[in-house]
């Protein structure tokens, strides 16, 4: 039971400091408790955030993601083969570093609609925020992101190109449709009934070839079977376009892989440029002519160099002192 755990954790909240609740669970619970958990998240203390960590290979991922998203936190998932210590350290870094809250995004230059998610989550260290939507128009637009970090205003503006068509990435519209379906179902679960969104979920699932709780794929042997059972193949063109795009991406990856493989191992030496002289045979060193003697400058005569610096030359201060003393001795003797 997760509800008693959340209720107990809320008791540690204080008005003058934030409360971070980390929930470790597989999220497997009854439908009735699901509604209770969503209500507990909605009525949580104002300064409380809930972070969900799904543990195990059988996890109710949608529920844990929704709990964390609605509570302003993050969700992470650890299976049996993962490094638990590494995942724990990554989560700790996100908890101990400031996050950008109250995010808003504006578009200038194109008309944007049907954004998912409708309410942007908090931006944590090392955790990007992905936004999906539809737009009208094309060309360059200015995208502005606003938020707050520990009470300090955050504002970033960057140009972004919106193409009229993008046949190289046909999966983007399907990603938007999947996020749209996910958002509709989560909103319905918050209200307690899915009746109002089922028809839209079915329409998106059939239109974008997405498996949902209300749609599924069916494979028949040939076209005659589809006609026999009166099943419209609405995604024939979409499937062909997706496969063509996948082939292009696969060819690009193969090209990159082949270039990388070609650069491994010993490389052939570059061909020598023919300059009219025979190159020496491999393993035999060509004779090297001795360097020509360089003319030397004639020695200067009639001059003597003295270094009166710090005694580093051939005649230092000590030698000069001895020379003067010897001259005085000779004069006295004379």
mmCIF file of C-alpha atoms in Angstrom:
data_model
loop_
_atom_site.group_PDB
_atom_site.id
_atom_site.type_symbol
_atom_site.label_atom_id
_atom_site.label_comp_id
_atom_site.label_asym_id
_atom_site.label_seq_id
_atom_site.Cartn_x
_atom_site.Cartn_y
_atom_site.Cartn_z
ATOM 1 C CA UNK A 1 0.000 0.000 0.000
ATOM 2 C CA UNK A 2 1.486 3.308 -1.122
ATOM 3 C CA UNK A 3 -1.122 5.642 0.322
ATOM 4 C CA UNK A 4 -0.044 5.210 3.986
ATOM 5 C CA UNK A 5 3.583 5.799 2.987
ATOM 6 C CA UNK A 6 2.777 9.127 1.318
ATOM 7 C CA UNK A 7 0.521 10.208 4.172
ATOM 8 C CA UNK A 8 3.286 9.514 6.696
ATOM 9 C CA UNK A 9 5.933 11.295 4.605
ATOM 10 C CA UNK A 10 3.802 14.448 4.402
ATOM 11 C CA UNK A 11 3.975 14.757 8.197
ATOM 12 C CA UNK A 12 7.658 15.672 7.963
ATOM 13 C CA UNK A 13 6.925 18.780 5.934
ATOM 14 C CA UNK A 14 7.753 22.227 7.320
ATOM 15 C CA UNK A 15 6.535 25.554 6.039
ATOM 16 C CA UNK A 16 9.990 27.139 5.721
ATOM 17 C CA UNK A 17 11.803 24.345 3.879
ATOM 18 C CA UNK A 18 11.123 22.056 0.895
ATOM 19 C CA UNK A 19 10.137 18.428 1.360
ATOM 20 C CA UNK A 20 11.426 15.828 -1.116
ATOM 21 C CA UNK A 21 9.716 12.444 -0.895
ATOM 22 C CA UNK A 22 11.437 9.518 -2.648
ATOM 23 C CA UNK A 23 9.069 6.629 -3.297
ATOM 24 C CA UNK A 24 10.626 3.230 -4.110
ATOM 25 C CA UNK A 25 8.013 0.832 -5.446
ATOM 26 C CA UNK A 26 6.955 -1.295 -8.388
ATOM 27 C CA UNK A 27 3.736 0.724 -8.600
ATOM 28 C CA UNK A 28 1.546 -2.371 -8.821
ATOM 29 C CA UNK A 29 -1.656 -1.454 -7.040
ATOM 30 C CA UNK A 30 -5.412 -1.672 -7.355
ATOM 31 C CA UNK A 31 -7.409 0.766 -9.462
ATOM 32 C CA UNK A 32 -9.122 2.167 -6.384
ATOM 33 C CA UNK A 33 -5.808 2.989 -4.722
ATOM 34 C CA UNK A 34 -4.649 4.596 -7.966
ATOM 35 C CA UNK A 35 -7.353 7.229 -7.607
ATOM 36 C CA UNK A 36 -6.443 7.662 -3.936
ATOM 37 C CA UNK A 37 -2.778 8.197 -4.816
ATOM 38 C CA UNK A 38 -3.624 10.813 -7.426
ATOM 39 C CA UNK A 39 -5.752 12.627 -4.866
ATOM 40 C CA UNK A 40 -2.901 12.531 -2.332
ATOM 41 C CA UNK A 41 -0.572 14.020 -4.917
ATOM 42 C CA UNK A 42 -3.073 16.768 -5.685
ATOM 43 C CA UNK A 43 -3.520 17.671 -1.995
ATOM 44 C CA UNK A 44 0.154 17.368 -1.020
ATOM 45 C CA UNK A 45 1.848 20.169 0.974
ATOM 46 C CA UNK A 46 2.672 23.189 -1.150
ATOM 47 C CA UNK A 47 6.451 22.783 -0.809
ATOM 48 C CA UNK A 48 6.504 18.985 -1.287
ATOM 49 C CA UNK A 49 7.792 17.116 -4.339
ATOM 50 C CA UNK A 50 7.543 13.374 -4.938
ATOM 51 C CA UNK A 51 10.235 11.400 -6.762
ATOM 52 C CA UNK A 52 9.342 7.866 -7.851
ATOM 53 C CA UNK A 53 11.890 5.091 -8.350
ATOM 54 C CA UNK A 54 10.506 1.982 -9.999
ATOM 55 C CA UNK A 55 12.352 -1.129 -8.829
ATOM 56 C CA UNK A 56 12.195 -4.479 -10.604
ATOM 57 C CA UNK A 57 11.404 -5.805 -14.047
ATOM 58 C CA UNK A 58 7.616 -5.729 -13.588
ATOM 59 C CA UNK A 59 6.782 -2.079 -12.905
ATOM 60 C CA UNK A 60 3.683 0.055 -13.368
ATOM 61 C CA UNK A 61 5.617 2.705 -15.232
ATOM 62 C CA UNK A 62 2.665 4.916 -16.285
ATOM 63 C CA UNK A 63 1.454 5.296 -12.701
ATOM 64 C CA UNK A 64 4.870 6.144 -11.244
ATOM 65 C CA UNK A 65 5.556 8.624 -14.038
ATOM 66 C CA UNK A 66 2.210 10.313 -13.459
ATOM 67 C CA UNK A 67 2.709 10.556 -9.697
ATOM 68 C CA UNK A 68 6.134 12.147 -10.118
ATOM 69 C CA UNK A 69 4.998 14.490 -12.891
ATOM 70 C CA UNK A 70 1.961 15.736 -10.978
ATOM 71 C CA UNK A 71 4.082 16.267 -7.849
ATOM 72 C CA UNK A 72 6.805 18.262 -9.634
ATOM 73 C CA UNK A 73 9.383 15.507 -9.260
ATOM 74 C CA UNK A 74 11.119 12.945 -11.429
ATOM 75 C CA UNK A 75 10.759 9.248 -12.109
ATOM 76 C CA UNK A 76 13.547 6.695 -12.571
ATOM 77 C CA UNK A 77 13.468 2.958 -13.152
ATOM 78 C CA UNK A 78 15.934 0.285 -12.094
ATOM 79 C CA UNK A 79 15.809 -3.302 -13.276
ATOM 80 C CA UNK A 80 17.705 -6.236 -11.846
ATOM 81 C CA UNK A 81 20.612 -5.848 -14.238
ATOM 82 C CA UNK A 82 21.172 -2.128 -13.583
ATOM 83 C CA UNK A 83 23.826 -0.556 -11.387
ATOM 84 C CA UNK A 84 21.815 0.567 -8.356
ATOM 85 C CA UNK A 85 24.649 2.670 -6.908
ATOM 86 C CA UNK A 86 25.103 4.595 -10.127
ATOM 87 C CA UNK A 87 21.372 5.257 -10.454
ATOM 88 C CA UNK A 88 21.182 6.401 -6.833
ATOM 89 C CA UNK A 89 24.080 8.819 -7.320
ATOM 90 C CA UNK A 90 22.446 10.256 -10.447
ATOM 91 C CA UNK A 91 19.187 10.822 -8.570
ATOM 92 C CA UNK A 92 21.067 12.427 -5.685
ATOM 93 C CA UNK A 93 22.709 14.918 -8.056
ATOM 94 C CA UNK A 94 19.297 15.953 -9.317
ATOM 95 C CA UNK A 95 17.968 16.393 -5.787
ATOM 96 C CA UNK A 96 20.924 18.416 -4.504
ATOM 97 C CA UNK A 97 21.171 20.849 -7.431
ATOM 98 C CA UNK A 98 18.719 23.694 -8.069
ATOM 99 C CA UNK A 99 15.937 23.057 -10.559
ATOM 100 C CA UNK A 100 14.161 25.450 -12.904
ATOM 101 C CA UNK A 101 10.486 25.707 -11.976
ATOM 102 C CA UNK A 102 7.377 27.399 -13.385
ATOM 103 C CA UNK A 103 8.573 26.836 -16.943
ATOM 104 C CA UNK A 104 6.796 28.521 -19.846
ATOM 105 C CA UNK A 105 7.604 28.439 -23.548
ATOM 106 C CA UNK A 106 6.633 30.954 -26.245
ATOM 107 C CA UNK A 107 6.950 30.765 -30.032
ATOM 108 C CA UNK A 108 7.257 33.860 -32.225
ATOM 109 C CA UNK A 109 7.030 33.296 -35.976
ATOM 110 C CA UNK A 110 4.843 30.181 -36.178
ATOM 111 C CA UNK A 111 1.459 29.183 -34.791
ATOM 112 C CA UNK A 112 1.841 26.296 -32.341
ATOM 113 C CA UNK A 113 -0.991 24.154 -30.951
ATOM 114 C CA UNK A 114 -1.702 20.874 -29.149
ATOM 115 C CA UNK A 115 1.428 20.998 -27.008
ATOM 116 C CA UNK A 116 2.213 17.972 -24.877
ATOM 117 C CA UNK A 117 2.603 18.146 -21.985
ATOM 118 C CA UNK A 118 0.260 21.066 -21.437
ATOM 119 C CA UNK A 119 1.978 21.995 -18.163
ATOM 120 C CA UNK A 120 5.760 21.866 -18.425
ATOM 121 C CA UNK A 121 7.536 19.872 -15.712
ATOM 122 C CA UNK A 122 10.421 21.183 -13.646
ATOM 123 C CA UNK A 123 13.818 21.160 -15.327
ATOM 124 C CA UNK A 124 16.332 19.169 -13.263
ATOM 125 C CA UNK A 125 20.064 18.757 -13.710
ATOM 126 C CA UNK A 126 20.785 16.230 -16.458
ATOM 127 C CA UNK A 127 17.092 15.637 -17.243
ATOM 128 C CA UNK A 128 15.893 17.329 -20.464
ATOM 129 C CA UNK A 129 12.311 18.470 -20.943
ATOM 130 C CA UNK A 130 10.781 17.222 -24.205
ATOM 131 C CA UNK A 131 7.854 19.076 -25.749
ATOM 132 C CA UNK A 132 5.696 17.788 -28.600
ATOM 133 C CA UNK A 133 3.217 19.810 -30.612
ATOM 134 C CA UNK A 134 1.870 20.839 -33.996
ATOM 135 C CA UNK A 135 2.537 24.054 -35.880
ATOM 136 C CA UNK A 136 1.324 26.029 -38.884
ATOM 137 C CA UNK A 137 3.674 27.953 -41.123
ATOM 138 C CA UNK A 138 7.369 27.459 -41.710
ATOM 139 C CA UNK A 139 10.685 29.238 -41.461
ATOM 140 C CA UNK A 140 12.751 30.501 -38.577
ATOM 141 C CA UNK A 141 11.007 31.276 -35.296
ATOM 142 C CA UNK A 142 12.176 32.605 -31.958
ATOM 143 C CA UNK A 143 11.618 30.205 -29.065
ATOM 144 C CA UNK A 144 11.705 31.696 -25.562
ATOM 145 C CA UNK A 145 11.834 29.675 -22.355
ATOM 146 C CA UNK A 146 11.034 31.355 -19.047
ATOM 147 C CA UNK A 147 11.257 30.017 -15.541
ATOM 148 C CA UNK A 148 12.675 30.529 -12.075
ATOM 149 C CA UNK A 149 15.714 29.089 -10.274
ATOM 150 C CA UNK A 150 15.626 29.669 -6.518
ATOM 151 C CA UNK A 151 13.609 32.828 -7.056
ATOM 152 C CA UNK A 152 15.905 34.169 -9.802
ATOM 153 C CA UNK A 153 14.261 34.728 -13.177
ATOM 154 C CA UNK A 154 15.394 32.508 -16.047
ATOM 155 C CA UNK A 155 14.918 33.591 -19.654
ATOM 156 C CA UNK A 156 16.524 32.035 -22.726
ATOM 157 C CA UNK A 157 15.734 32.773 -26.384
ATOM 158 C CA UNK A 158 17.047 30.842 -29.367
ATOM 159 C CA UNK A 159 16.208 30.664 -33.092
ATOM 160 C CA UNK A 160 14.689 27.424 -34.336
ATOM 161 C CA UNK A 161 13.961 26.360 -37.902
ATOM 162 C CA UNK A 162 10.480 24.966 -38.583
ATOM 163 C CA UNK A 163 10.527 23.173 -41.964
ATOM 164 C CA UNK A 164 7.494 23.094 -44.216
ATOM 165 C CA UNK A 165 7.984 19.352 -44.583
ATOM 166 C CA UNK A 166 10.406 16.953 -42.947
ATOM 167 C CA UNK A 167 10.252 13.605 -44.766
ATOM 168 C CA UNK A 168 13.525 12.506 -43.176
ATOM 169 C CA UNK A 169 11.877 12.246 -39.736
ATOM 170 C CA UNK A 170 8.405 10.729 -40.188
ATOM 171 C CA UNK A 171 8.431 9.312 -36.666
ATOM 172 C CA UNK A 172 8.001 12.748 -35.075
ATOM 173 C CA UNK A 173 4.262 12.964 -35.767
ATOM 174 C CA UNK A 174 3.790 9.504 -34.269
ATOM 175 C CA UNK A 175 5.733 10.555 -31.174
ATOM 176 C CA UNK A 176 3.393 13.520 -30.807
ATOM 177 C CA UNK A 177 0.327 11.289 -31.196
ATOM 178 C CA UNK A 178 1.612 8.863 -28.562
ATOM 179 C CA UNK A 179 2.210 11.725 -26.116
ATOM 180 C CA UNK A 180 -1.228 13.081 -26.933
ATOM 181 C CA UNK A 181 -2.847 9.734 -26.129
ATOM 182 C CA UNK A 182 -0.849 9.459 -22.921
ATOM 183 C CA UNK A 183 -1.924 12.954 -21.864
ATOM 184 C CA UNK A 184 -5.592 12.262 -22.590
ATOM 185 C CA UNK A 185 -5.591 9.076 -20.526
ATOM 186 C CA UNK A 186 -3.787 10.705 -17.603
ATOM 187 C CA UNK A 187 -6.209 13.642 -17.574
ATOM 188 C CA UNK A 188 -9.107 11.190 -17.645
ATOM 189 C CA UNK A 189 -7.657 9.214 -14.739
ATOM 190 C CA UNK A 190 -7.403 12.399 -12.694
ATOM 191 C CA UNK A 191 -11.083 13.068 -13.274
ATOM 192 C CA UNK A 192 -12.050 9.465 -12.544
ATOM 193 C CA UNK A 193 -13.575 8.463 -15.911
ATOM 194 C CA UNK A 194 -12.181 7.727 -19.387
ATOM 195 C CA UNK A 195 -15.492 7.696 -21.228
ATOM 196 C CA UNK A 196 -15.004 11.154 -22.718
ATOM 197 C CA UNK A 197 -11.590 10.412 -24.280
ATOM 198 C CA UNK A 198 -11.894 6.841 -25.556
ATOM 199 C CA UNK A 199 -13.105 7.861 -29.023
ATOM 200 C CA UNK A 200 -10.198 10.302 -29.459
ATOM 201 C CA UNK A 201 -7.709 7.707 -28.247
ATOM 202 C CA UNK A 202 -9.058 5.214 -30.799
ATOM 203 C CA UNK A 203 -8.902 7.795 -33.589
ATOM 204 C CA UNK A 204 -5.280 8.669 -32.830
ATOM 205 C CA UNK A 205 -4.302 5.032 -32.384
ATOM 206 C CA UNK A 206 -5.752 4.024 -35.742
ATOM 207 C CA UNK A 207 -4.537 7.126 -37.545
ATOM 208 C CA UNK A 208 -0.931 6.880 -36.354
ATOM 209 C CA UNK A 209 -0.536 3.092 -35.960
ATOM 210 C CA UNK A 210 -0.185 3.148 -32.178
ATOM 211 C CA UNK A 211 -1.071 0.285 -29.868
ATOM 212 C CA UNK A 212 -3.115 1.487 -26.894
ATOM 213 C CA UNK A 213 -5.468 -0.032 -24.351
ATOM 214 C CA UNK A 214 -8.235 0.417 -26.938
ATOM 215 C CA UNK A 215 -6.427 -0.308 -30.230
ATOM 216 C CA UNK A 216 -4.248 -3.150 -31.499
ATOM 217 C CA UNK A 217 -2.494 -4.372 -34.627
ATOM 218 C CA UNK A 218 -3.869 -7.108 -36.847
ATOM 219 C CA UNK A 219 -1.912 -8.976 -39.517
ATOM 220 C CA UNK A 220 -3.639 -10.956 -42.289
ATOM 221 C CA UNK A 221 -2.166 -13.067 -45.057
ATOM 222 C CA UNK A 222 -3.093 -10.940 -48.079
ATOM 223 C CA UNK A 223 -5.215 -8.058 -49.317
ATOM 224 C CA UNK A 224 -8.163 -10.338 -49.983
ATOM 225 C CA UNK A 225 -8.426 -11.139 -46.283
ATOM 226 C CA UNK A 226 -8.547 -7.453 -45.413
ATOM 227 C CA UNK A 227 -11.360 -6.972 -47.930
ATOM 228 C CA UNK A 228 -13.155 -10.029 -46.659
ATOM 229 C CA UNK A 229 -13.247 -8.728 -43.096
ATOM 230 C CA UNK A 230 -13.805 -5.124 -44.236
ATOM 231 C CA UNK A 231 -10.667 -3.833 -42.554
ATOM 232 C CA UNK A 232 -9.390 -0.567 -44.020
ATOM 233 C CA UNK A 233 -5.623 -0.392 -44.363
ATOM 234 C CA UNK A 234 -5.277 3.263 -43.455
ATOM 235 C CA UNK A 235 -1.574 3.065 -42.677
ATOM 236 C CA UNK A 236 -0.211 1.560 -45.886
ATOM 237 C CA UNK A 237 1.273 4.858 -47.061
ATOM 238 C CA UNK A 238 2.577 5.698 -43.593
ATOM 239 C CA UNK A 239 4.242 2.307 -43.254
ATOM 240 C CA UNK A 240 5.913 2.618 -46.655
ATOM 241 C CA UNK A 241 7.170 6.100 -45.840
ATOM 242 C CA UNK A 242 8.528 4.956 -42.491
ATOM 243 C CA UNK A 243 10.361 2.038 -44.066
ATOM 244 C CA UNK A 244 11.895 4.284 -46.720
ATOM 245 C CA UNK A 245 13.135 6.679 -44.046
ATOM 246 C CA UNK A 246 14.544 3.783 -42.038
ATOM 247 C CA UNK A 247 16.453 2.545 -45.081
ATOM 248 C CA UNK A 248 18.005 5.992 -45.556
ATOM 249 C CA UNK A 249 19.063 6.146 -41.915
ATOM 250 C CA UNK A 250 20.426 2.600 -42.082
ATOM 251 C CA UNK A 251 22.472 3.472 -45.189
ATOM 252 C CA UNK A 252 23.897 6.535 -43.443
ATOM 253 C CA UNK A 253 24.862 4.467 -40.408
ATOM 254 C CA UNK A 254 26.471 1.824 -42.631
ATOM 255 C CA UNK A 255 28.495 4.527 -44.366
ATOM 256 C CA UNK A 256 29.728 5.883 -41.032
ATOM 257 C CA UNK A 257 30.545 2.372 -39.831
ATOM 258 C CA UNK A 258 32.474 1.515 -43.002
ATOM 259 C CA UNK A 259 34.549 4.682 -42.755
ATOM 260 C CA UNK A 260 35.349 3.932 -39.137
ATOM 261 C CA UNK A 261 36.370 0.358 -39.955
ATOM 262 C CA UNK A 262 38.536 1.519 -42.850
ATOM 263 C CA UNK A 263 40.499 3.802 -40.529
ATOM 264 C CA UNK A 264 41.431 0.916 -38.208
ATOM 265 C CA UNK A 265 44.627 -1.125 -38.565
ATOM 266 C CA UNK A 266 47.781 -0.338 -40.579
ATOM 267 C CA UNK A 267 47.270 2.282 -43.241
ATOM 268 C CA UNK A 268 48.951 2.206 -46.703
ATOM 269 C CA UNK A 269 51.813 4.648 -47.105
ATOM 270 C CA UNK A 270 51.172 7.558 -49.466
ATOM 271 C CA UNK A 271 52.592 7.110 -52.961
ATOM 272 C CA UNK A 272 55.925 8.865 -53.555
ATOM 273 C CA UNK A 273 55.946 11.730 -56.030
ATOM 274 C CA UNK A 274 58.052 10.906 -59.114
ATOM 275 C CA UNK A 275 60.787 13.557 -59.323
ATOM 276 C CA UNK A 276 62.981 11.830 -61.890
ATOM 277 C CA UNK A 277 65.119 10.061 -59.278
ATOM 278 C CA UNK A 278 64.824 6.408 -58.426
ATOM 279 C CA UNK A 279 63.723 5.788 -54.882
ATOM 280 C CA UNK A 280 65.849 3.417 -52.806
ATOM 281 C CA UNK A 281 64.728 -0.141 -52.406
ATOM 282 C CA UNK A 282 62.860 -1.040 -49.210
ATOM 283 C CA UNK A 283 65.192 -1.830 -46.352
ATOM 284 C CA UNK A 284 68.208 -0.092 -48.001
ATOM 285 C CA UNK A 285 69.239 3.324 -46.792
ATOM 286 C CA UNK A 286 70.241 5.785 -49.457
ATOM 287 C CA UNK A 287 73.718 7.270 -49.026
ATOM 288 C CA UNK A 288 73.672 10.657 -47.414
ATOM 289 C CA UNK A 289 76.195 13.219 -48.655
ATOM 290 C CA UNK A 290 78.310 14.809 -45.915
ATOM 291 C CA UNK A 291 77.432 18.405 -45.173
ATOM 292 C CA UNK A 292 79.461 20.977 -47.060
ATOM 293 C CA UNK A 293 82.006 22.808 -44.899
ATOM 294 C CA UNK A 294 80.836 26.223 -43.851
ATOM 295 C CA UNK A 295 83.276 29.152 -44.261
ATOM 296 C CA UNK A 296 84.465 30.474 -40.940
ATOM 297 C CA UNK A 297 84.944 34.142 -40.246
ATOM 298 C CA UNK A 298 88.617 35.228 -39.820
ATOM 299 C CA UNK A 299 89.707 35.808 -36.252
ATOM 300 C CA UNK A 300 89.942 39.424 -35.249
ATOM 301 C CA UNK A 301 93.426 40.719 -34.395
ATOM 302 C CA UNK A 302 94.704 43.616 -32.389
ATOM 303 C CA UNK A 303 91.868 43.557 -29.937
ATOM 304 C CA UNK A 304 91.259 41.993 -26.562
ATOM 305 C CA UNK A 305 87.963 41.379 -24.957
ATOM 306 C CA UNK A 306 87.492 41.882 -21.235
ATOM 307 C CA UNK A 307 84.385 41.126 -19.267
ATOM 308 C CA UNK A 308 84.001 43.407 -16.275
ATOM 309 C CA UNK A 309 80.667 42.073 -15.272
ATOM 310 C CA UNK A 310 80.583 39.486 -12.502
ATOM 311 C CA UNK A 311 83.754 37.526 -13.263
ATOM 312 C CA UNK A 312 82.133 35.256 -15.788
ATOM 313 C CA UNK A 313 84.663 36.050 -18.558
ATOM 314 C CA UNK A 314 88.365 35.119 -18.897
ATOM 315 C CA UNK A 315 89.421 38.231 -16.891
ATOM 316 C CA UNK A 316 87.545 38.856 -13.687
ATOM 317 C CA UNK A 317 87.843 41.440 -10.867
ATOM 318 C CA UNK A 318 90.110 39.146 -8.819
ATOM 319 C CA UNK A 319 92.583 38.791 -11.687
ATOM 320 C CA UNK A 320 92.695 42.595 -12.210
ATOM 321 C CA UNK A 321 93.395 43.140 -8.520
ATOM 322 C CA UNK A 322 96.359 40.724 -8.610
ATOM 323 C CA UNK A 323 97.690 42.426 -11.751
ATOM 324 C CA UNK A 324 97.659 45.887 -10.119
ATOM 325 C CA UNK A 325 99.339 44.514 -6.975
ATOM 326 C CA UNK A 326 102.134 42.944 -9.076
ATOM 327 C CA UNK A 327 102.821 46.276 -10.852
ATOM 328 C CA UNK A 328 103.188 48.092 -7.518
ATOM 329 C CA UNK A 329 105.655 45.483 -6.295
ATOM 330 C CA UNK A 330 107.781 45.938 -9.456
ATOM 331 C CA UNK A 331 107.855 49.750 -9.056
ATOM 332 C CA UNK A 332 109.035 49.488 -5.448
ATOM 333 C CA UNK A 333 111.730 47.007 -6.441
ATOM 334 C CA UNK A 334 112.945 49.359 -9.182
#
